[in-house]
Amino acid sequence: VDFTKRGRIFDEFLDIVQRLWAGETVSHDSDFFRFENAQITPLPKAGRIPLYIGGFVGKALDRVVKHGDGYFGSEDAVPAFLEKFAATGREPAEARVRIPGLYIAVARDPERAMEELGPYYHHIVTTYAAWNAEDNALGMESAPDKPLTLEEFKKSGMLQIWTPEQAVSKFKDMQERMPIEHFMMAMPSGLPAERFVEYAEVFANEVIPAFQ
C-alpha cells in the first residue's frame, strides 16, 4: 500500500466499519472505497468490536485516541499515547494498553535461549528492516547502511531474554508506569512450535501467577 495513502485508507476504513457495527446501512464513495447500502449481520453483541490499534508516531497515536478502545504497541510510545489521551479530557488511568513483546522472551537459561532463539529473531529484524526501507515506512530519512550480523544482533540488546524473576520485576514496574492490561510474548516466526513450548510453559507457570 502506498505509504503516503495508507493512513488515510485506514482512517476511512475505521469510520466505515464502526458505522456498520452500529447497525447502519452504509453507502460510501471515495478514492479508496466505493459501495452502496452495505450492512453486516449478525451485529456485535456490545454494539462494536473492541479495537486495539498500534502505531508510534503522532498521526498513528491520534488514530488510536479517536477510534480505538485501547493501544496495542510499543512500550516506548505509551507516554505519548497517554498524553494525547489525556488531552481529550479523559484520565490517563482510564486508558487501556496492551504490549506485544515482539523481541522479548522469558527463559530459565537466557544464554542458551539466546543461542536457540537469536537466529529466528535476527531474521525477523533483518526482514522488516528491508521492508521498511523499501517505502520509507518508518519515516526515516535514511536506512542503516547494512543489516546487523547475527552476532551483532545478539549483542545489540534488541532481543531481551529475561529470567522469570526479571520478567516479574519488569512487568510490575511497567504496571506502575502505565495502565497495562496485557503483555504478549510472541513466538518468532520460523521456529518450530514444539521448540517454543518450553518458553511458553515458563511464562505461564512462573510469570503469570504473579499477576493473578
PDB file of C-alpha atoms in Angstrom:
ATOM      1  CA  VAL A   1       0.000   0.000   0.000  1.00  0.00           C
ATOM      2  CA  ASP A   2       1.297   3.454  -0.917  1.00  0.00           C
ATOM      3  CA  PHE A   3       2.911   4.867   2.240  1.00  0.00           C
ATOM      4  CA  THR A   4       1.501   8.334   1.512  1.00  0.00           C
ATOM      5  CA  LYS A   5      -2.067   6.982   1.379  1.00  0.00           C
ATOM      6  CA  ARG A   6      -2.293   4.132   3.834  1.00  0.00           C
ATOM      7  CA  GLY A   7      -3.019   6.285   6.877  1.00  0.00           C
ATOM      8  CA  ARG A   8      -5.997   7.867   5.125  1.00  0.00           C
ATOM      9  CA  ILE A   9      -7.178   4.466   3.916  1.00  0.00           C
ATOM     10  CA  PHE A  10      -7.058   3.091   7.446  1.00  0.00           C
ATOM     11  CA  ASP A  11      -8.879   6.104   8.916  1.00  0.00           C
ATOM     12  CA  GLU A  12     -11.605   5.814   6.310  1.00  0.00           C
ATOM     13  CA  PHE A  13     -11.915   2.083   6.892  1.00  0.00           C
ATOM     14  CA  LEU A  14     -12.282   2.610  10.644  1.00  0.00           C
ATOM     15  CA  ASP A  15     -15.050   5.167  10.114  1.00  0.00           C
ATOM     16  CA  ILE A  16     -16.908   2.773   7.823  1.00  0.00           C
ATOM     17  CA  VAL A  17     -16.591  -0.363   9.904  1.00  0.00           C
ATOM     18  CA  GLN A  18     -17.703   1.344  13.109  1.00  0.00           C
ATOM     19  CA  ARG A  19     -20.831   2.623  11.373  1.00  0.00           C
ATOM     20  CA  LEU A  20     -21.546  -0.902  10.148  1.00  0.00           C
ATOM     21  CA  TRP A  21     -21.051  -2.322  13.640  1.00  0.00           C
ATOM     22  CA  ALA A  22     -23.541   0.253  14.927  1.00  0.00           C
ATOM     23  CA  GLY A  23     -26.189  -1.233  12.617  1.00  0.00           C
ATOM     24  CA  GLU A  24     -26.221   1.487   9.978  1.00  0.00           C
ATOM     25  CA  THR A  25     -26.855   0.869   6.295  1.00  0.00           C
ATOM     26  CA  VAL A  26     -23.811   2.496   4.760  1.00  0.00           C
ATOM     27  CA  SER A  27     -23.145   3.874   1.285  1.00  0.00           C
ATOM     28  CA  HIS A  28     -19.719   5.246   0.502  1.00  0.00           C
ATOM     29  CA  ASP A  29     -17.929   6.712  -2.498  1.00  0.00           C
ATOM     30  CA  SER A  30     -14.297   7.785  -2.266  1.00  0.00           C
ATOM     31  CA  ASP A  31     -10.920   7.210  -3.877  1.00  0.00           C
ATOM     32  CA  PHE A  32     -10.413   4.208  -1.622  1.00  0.00           C
ATOM     33  CA  PHE A  33     -13.827   2.572  -1.092  1.00  0.00           C
ATOM     34  CA  ARG A  34     -16.992   2.502  -3.172  1.00  0.00           C
ATOM     35  CA  PHE A  35     -20.194   0.629  -2.272  1.00  0.00           C
ATOM     36  CA  GLU A  36     -23.932   1.128  -1.697  1.00  0.00           C
ATOM     37  CA  ASN A  37     -26.315   0.036   1.038  1.00  0.00           C
ATOM     38  CA  ALA A  38     -23.859  -2.181   2.896  1.00  0.00           C
ATOM     39  CA  GLN A  39     -24.909  -3.923   6.101  1.00  0.00           C
ATOM     40  CA  ILE A  40     -23.456  -6.595   8.336  1.00  0.00           C
ATOM     41  CA  THR A  41     -25.139  -9.335  10.302  1.00  0.00           C
ATOM     42  CA  PRO A  42     -25.063 -10.511  12.992  1.00  0.00           C
ATOM     43  CA  LEU A  43     -24.200  -7.271  14.718  1.00  0.00           C
ATOM     44  CA  PRO A  44     -21.632  -7.229  17.528  1.00  0.00           C
ATOM     45  CA  LYS A  45     -23.352  -8.028  20.810  1.00  0.00           C
ATOM     46  CA  ALA A  46     -21.905  -4.960  22.550  1.00  0.00           C
ATOM     47  CA  GLY A  47     -22.508  -2.638  19.601  1.00  0.00           C
ATOM     48  CA  ARG A  48     -18.901  -2.759  18.481  1.00  0.00           C
ATOM     49  CA  ILE A  49     -15.866  -4.999  18.480  1.00  0.00           C
ATOM     50  CA  PRO A  50     -13.077  -3.726  20.757  1.00  0.00           C
ATOM     51  CA  LEU A  51     -10.339  -2.095  18.726  1.00  0.00           C
ATOM     52  CA  TYR A  52      -6.764  -2.056  19.964  1.00  0.00           C
ATOM     53  CA  ILE A  53      -4.768  -0.040  17.451  1.00  0.00           C
ATOM     54  CA  GLY A  54      -1.000   0.232  17.138  1.00  0.00           C
ATOM     55  CA  GLY A  55       1.480   2.815  15.926  1.00  0.00           C
ATOM     56  CA  PHE A  56       4.128   5.060  17.421  1.00  0.00           C
ATOM     57  CA  VAL A  57       4.192   8.348  15.504  1.00  0.00           C
ATOM     58  CA  GLY A  58       1.886  11.313  16.104  1.00  0.00           C
ATOM     59  CA  LYS A  59      -0.797  10.643  13.497  1.00  0.00           C
ATOM     60  CA  ALA A  60      -0.972   6.967  14.375  1.00  0.00           C
ATOM     61  CA  LEU A  61      -1.465   7.769  18.059  1.00  0.00           C
ATOM     62  CA  ASP A  62      -4.141  10.326  17.150  1.00  0.00           C
ATOM     63  CA  ARG A  63      -5.901   7.467  15.352  1.00  0.00           C
ATOM     64  CA  VAL A  64      -5.735   5.296  18.460  1.00  0.00           C
ATOM     65  CA  VAL A  65      -7.260   8.038  20.599  1.00  0.00           C
ATOM     66  CA  LYS A  66     -10.021   8.783  18.084  1.00  0.00           C
ATOM     67  CA  HIS A  67     -11.048   5.281  17.035  1.00  0.00           C
ATOM     68  CA  GLY A  68      -9.536   2.800  19.454  1.00  0.00           C
ATOM     69  CA  ASP A  69     -10.659   1.196  22.659  1.00  0.00           C
ATOM     70  CA  GLY A  70      -7.024   0.888  23.623  1.00  0.00           C
ATOM     71  CA  TYR A  71      -3.420   0.994  22.470  1.00  0.00           C
ATOM     72  CA  PHE A  72      -1.579  -2.081  21.195  1.00  0.00           C
ATOM     73  CA  GLY A  73       2.054  -1.346  20.538  1.00  0.00           C
ATOM     74  CA  SER A  74       5.477  -0.326  21.745  1.00  0.00           C
ATOM     75  CA  GLU A  75       6.090   0.384  25.416  1.00  0.00           C
ATOM     76  CA  ASP A  76       8.204   3.359  24.343  1.00  0.00           C
ATOM     77  CA  ALA A  77       5.205   5.015  22.666  1.00  0.00           C
ATOM     78  CA  VAL A  78       2.834   4.658  25.620  1.00  0.00           C
ATOM     79  CA  PRO A  79       3.751   8.017  27.278  1.00  0.00           C
ATOM     80  CA  ALA A  80       2.942   9.883  24.049  1.00  0.00           C
ATOM     81  CA  PHE A  81      -0.317   7.934  23.712  1.00  0.00           C
ATOM     82  CA  LEU A  82      -1.309   8.746  27.305  1.00  0.00           C
ATOM     83  CA  GLU A  83      -0.548  12.425  26.730  1.00  0.00           C
ATOM     84  CA  LYS A  84      -2.826  12.506  23.701  1.00  0.00           C
ATOM     85  CA  PHE A  85      -5.456  10.505  25.583  1.00  0.00           C
ATOM     86  CA  ALA A  86      -5.405  12.989  28.470  1.00  0.00           C
ATOM     87  CA  ALA A  87      -5.680  15.910  26.032  1.00  0.00           C
ATOM     88  CA  THR A  88      -9.221  14.710  25.225  1.00  0.00           C
ATOM     89  CA  GLY A  89     -10.244  15.338  28.832  1.00  0.00           C
ATOM     90  CA  ARG A  90     -10.014  11.722  29.953  1.00  0.00           C
ATOM     91  CA  GLU A  91      -7.942  10.432  32.839  1.00  0.00           C
ATOM     92  CA  PRO A  92      -4.780   8.551  31.783  1.00  0.00           C
ATOM     93  CA  ALA A  93      -5.712   5.797  34.253  1.00  0.00           C
ATOM     94  CA  GLU A  94      -8.780   5.088  32.100  1.00  0.00           C
ATOM     95  CA  ALA A  95      -6.637   4.277  29.073  1.00  0.00           C
ATOM     96  CA  ARG A  96      -6.183   0.655  28.068  1.00  0.00           C
ATOM     97  CA  VAL A  97      -2.785  -0.633  26.988  1.00  0.00           C
ATOM     98  CA  ARG A  98      -1.619  -3.982  25.635  1.00  0.00           C
ATOM     99  CA  ILE A  99       2.037  -4.568  24.829  1.00  0.00           C
ATOM    100  CA  PRO A 100       3.199  -7.130  22.257  1.00  0.00           C
ATOM    101  CA  GLY A 101       6.677  -8.191  23.350  1.00  0.00           C
ATOM    102  CA  LEU A 102       7.915  -8.920  19.855  1.00  0.00           C
ATOM    103  CA  TYR A 103      11.560  -9.117  20.917  1.00  0.00           C
ATOM    104  CA  ILE A 104      11.191 -10.324  24.495  1.00  0.00           C
ATOM    105  CA  ALA A 105      11.387 -13.891  25.739  1.00  0.00           C
ATOM    106  CA  VAL A 106      11.450 -15.488  29.177  1.00  0.00           C
ATOM    107  CA  ALA A 107      13.745 -18.423  29.921  1.00  0.00           C
ATOM    108  CA  ARG A 108      15.437 -20.088  32.868  1.00  0.00           C
ATOM    109  CA  ASP A 109      18.732 -20.027  30.955  1.00  0.00           C
ATOM    110  CA  PRO A 110      18.911 -16.772  28.946  1.00  0.00           C
ATOM    111  CA  GLU A 111      22.288 -17.582  27.380  1.00  0.00           C
ATOM    112  CA  ARG A 112      21.089 -20.889  25.982  1.00  0.00           C
ATOM    113  CA  ALA A 113      17.852 -19.257  24.859  1.00  0.00           C
ATOM    114  CA  MET A 114      19.792 -16.566  23.011  1.00  0.00           C
ATOM    115  CA  GLU A 115      21.665 -19.229  21.068  1.00  0.00           C
ATOM    116  CA  GLU A 116      18.445 -21.042  20.183  1.00  0.00           C
ATOM    117  CA  LEU A 117      16.114 -18.102  19.543  1.00  0.00           C
ATOM    118  CA  GLY A 118      18.568 -15.455  18.348  1.00  0.00           C
ATOM    119  CA  PRO A 119      18.745 -16.600  14.701  1.00  0.00           C
ATOM    120  CA  TYR A 120      14.956 -16.511  14.342  1.00  0.00           C
ATOM    121  CA  TYR A 121      14.540 -13.060  15.855  1.00  0.00           C
ATOM    122  CA  HIS A 122      17.516 -11.852  13.816  1.00  0.00           C
ATOM    123  CA  HIS A 123      15.770 -12.996  10.635  1.00  0.00           C
ATOM    124  CA  ILE A 124      12.623 -11.087  11.634  1.00  0.00           C
ATOM    125  CA  VAL A 125      14.536  -7.871  12.350  1.00  0.00           C
ATOM    126  CA  THR A 126      16.551  -8.100   9.136  1.00  0.00           C
ATOM    127  CA  THR A 127      13.477  -8.801   7.013  1.00  0.00           C
ATOM    128  CA  TYR A 128      11.410  -5.991   8.497  1.00  0.00           C
ATOM    129  CA  ALA A 129      14.305  -3.564   8.128  1.00  0.00           C
ATOM    130  CA  ALA A 130      14.467  -4.366   4.418  1.00  0.00           C
ATOM    131  CA  TRP A 131      10.713  -3.930   4.003  1.00  0.00           C
ATOM    132  CA  ASN A 132      10.685  -0.657   5.938  1.00  0.00           C
ATOM    133  CA  ALA A 133      13.492   0.703   3.769  1.00  0.00           C
ATOM    134  CA  GLU A 134      11.552  -0.032   0.574  1.00  0.00           C
ATOM    135  CA  ASP A 135       8.961   2.702   1.095  1.00  0.00           C
ATOM    136  CA  ASN A 136      10.410   4.697   3.991  1.00  0.00           C
ATOM    137  CA  ALA A 137       7.748   3.054   6.122  1.00  0.00           C
ATOM    138  CA  LEU A 138       9.152   4.397   9.381  1.00  0.00           C
ATOM    139  CA  GLY A 139       9.572   7.928   8.080  1.00  0.00           C
ATOM    140  CA  MET A 140      13.339   7.681   8.401  1.00  0.00           C
ATOM    141  CA  GLU A 141      15.479   9.870   6.184  1.00  0.00           C
ATOM    142  CA  SER A 142      17.945   7.072   5.650  1.00  0.00           C
ATOM    143  CA  ALA A 143      18.096   3.381   6.395  1.00  0.00           C
ATOM    144  CA  PRO A 144      21.093   1.731   8.071  1.00  0.00           C
ATOM    145  CA  ASP A 145      23.958   1.115   5.646  1.00  0.00           C
ATOM    146  CA  LYS A 146      23.890  -2.640   6.226  1.00  0.00           C
ATOM    147  CA  PRO A 147      21.944  -5.101   8.371  1.00  0.00           C
ATOM    148  CA  LEU A 148      23.370  -6.391  11.624  1.00  0.00           C
ATOM    149  CA  THR A 149      25.143  -9.724  11.564  1.00  0.00           C
ATOM    150  CA  LEU A 150      23.739 -12.390  13.864  1.00  0.00           C
ATOM    151  CA  GLU A 151      26.497 -11.827  16.418  1.00  0.00           C
ATOM    152  CA  GLU A 152      25.998  -8.055  16.299  1.00  0.00           C
ATOM    153  CA  PHE A 153      22.271  -8.574  16.787  1.00  0.00           C
ATOM    154  CA  LYS A 154      22.811 -10.808  19.823  1.00  0.00           C
ATOM    155  CA  LYS A 155      24.970  -8.126  21.447  1.00  0.00           C
ATOM    156  CA  SER A 156      22.751  -5.193  20.435  1.00  0.00           C
ATOM    157  CA  GLY A 157      20.157  -5.568  23.178  1.00  0.00           C
ATOM    158  CA  MET A 158      17.302  -5.615  20.676  1.00  0.00           C
ATOM    159  CA  LEU A 159      16.344  -9.102  21.845  1.00  0.00           C
ATOM    160  CA  GLN A 160      15.703  -9.168  25.581  1.00  0.00           C
ATOM    161  CA  ILE A 161      15.702 -12.580  27.257  1.00  0.00           C
ATOM    162  CA  TRP A 162      14.720 -12.405  30.914  1.00  0.00           C
ATOM    163  CA  THR A 163      14.646 -14.936  33.704  1.00  0.00           C
ATOM    164  CA  PRO A 164      11.179 -15.413  35.230  1.00  0.00           C
ATOM    165  CA  GLU A 165      12.213 -13.294  38.219  1.00  0.00           C
ATOM    166  CA  GLN A 166      13.417 -10.483  35.969  1.00  0.00           C
ATOM    167  CA  ALA A 167      10.214 -10.656  33.938  1.00  0.00           C
ATOM    168  CA  VAL A 168       8.001 -10.362  37.021  1.00  0.00           C
ATOM    169  CA  SER A 169      10.010  -7.377  38.253  1.00  0.00           C
ATOM    170  CA  LYS A 170       9.926  -5.622  34.881  1.00  0.00           C
ATOM    171  CA  PHE A 171       6.201  -6.192  34.366  1.00  0.00           C
ATOM    172  CA  LYS A 172       5.403  -4.873  37.840  1.00  0.00           C
ATOM    173  CA  ASP A 173       7.483  -1.791  37.089  1.00  0.00           C
ATOM    174  CA  MET A 174       5.584  -1.443  33.825  1.00  0.00           C
ATOM    175  CA  GLN A 175       2.268  -1.625  35.703  1.00  0.00           C
ATOM    176  CA  GLU A 176       3.342   1.256  37.913  1.00  0.00           C
ATOM    177  CA  ARG A 177       4.152   3.434  34.910  1.00  0.00           C
ATOM    178  CA  MET A 178       1.193   2.709  32.636  1.00  0.00           C
ATOM    179  CA  PRO A 179      -2.312   1.196  32.699  1.00  0.00           C
ATOM    180  CA  ILE A 180      -1.214  -2.040  31.047  1.00  0.00           C
ATOM    181  CA  GLU A 181      -3.786  -4.838  30.775  1.00  0.00           C
ATOM    182  CA  HIS A 182      -1.923  -7.496  28.836  1.00  0.00           C
ATOM    183  CA  PHE A 183       1.566  -8.414  27.716  1.00  0.00           C
ATOM    184  CA  MET A 184       2.178 -10.855  24.888  1.00  0.00           C
ATOM    185  CA  MET A 185       5.314 -12.960  24.468  1.00  0.00           C
ATOM    186  CA  ALA A 186       5.333 -13.865  20.784  1.00  0.00           C
ATOM    187  CA  MET A 187       6.877 -16.948  19.229  1.00  0.00           C
ATOM    188  CA  PRO A 188       9.332 -15.900  16.493  1.00  0.00           C
ATOM    189  CA  SER A 189       8.273 -16.919  13.018  1.00  0.00           C
ATOM    190  CA  GLY A 190      10.122 -19.914  11.627  1.00  0.00           C
ATOM    191  CA  LEU A 191      10.753 -21.539  14.997  1.00  0.00           C
ATOM    192  CA  PRO A 192       9.054 -24.969  15.210  1.00  0.00           C
ATOM    193  CA  ALA A 193       6.200 -24.619  17.687  1.00  0.00           C
ATOM    194  CA  GLU A 194       7.326 -27.588  19.769  1.00  0.00           C
ATOM    195  CA  ARG A 195      10.620 -25.804  20.469  1.00  0.00           C
ATOM    196  CA  PHE A 196       8.781 -22.803  21.921  1.00  0.00           C
ATOM    197  CA  VAL A 197       6.715 -24.888  24.341  1.00  0.00           C
ATOM    198  CA  GLU A 198       9.441 -24.706  27.000  1.00  0.00           C
ATOM    199  CA  TYR A 199       9.431 -20.900  26.950  1.00  0.00           C
ATOM    200  CA  ALA A 200       5.638 -20.695  26.930  1.00  0.00           C
ATOM    201  CA  GLU A 201       5.430 -23.012  29.935  1.00  0.00           C
ATOM    202  CA  VAL A 202       7.985 -20.978  31.885  1.00  0.00           C
ATOM    203  CA  PHE A 203       5.988 -17.825  31.147  1.00  0.00           C
ATOM    204  CA  ALA A 204       2.691 -19.496  32.084  1.00  0.00           C
ATOM    205  CA  ASN A 205       3.911 -21.216  35.243  1.00  0.00           C
ATOM    206  CA  GLU A 206       6.453 -18.779  36.655  1.00  0.00           C
ATOM    207  CA  VAL A 207       5.408 -15.316  35.463  1.00  0.00           C
ATOM    208  CA  ILE A 208       1.634 -15.176  35.011  1.00  0.00           C
ATOM    209  CA  PRO A 209       0.811 -16.403  38.568  1.00  0.00           C
ATOM    210  CA  ALA A 210       2.492 -13.283  39.983  1.00  0.00           C
ATOM    211  CA  PHE A 211      -0.290 -11.205  38.428  1.00  0.00           C
ATOM    212  CA  GLN A 212      -3.323 -13.318  39.266  1.00  0.00           C
TER     213      GLN A 212
END
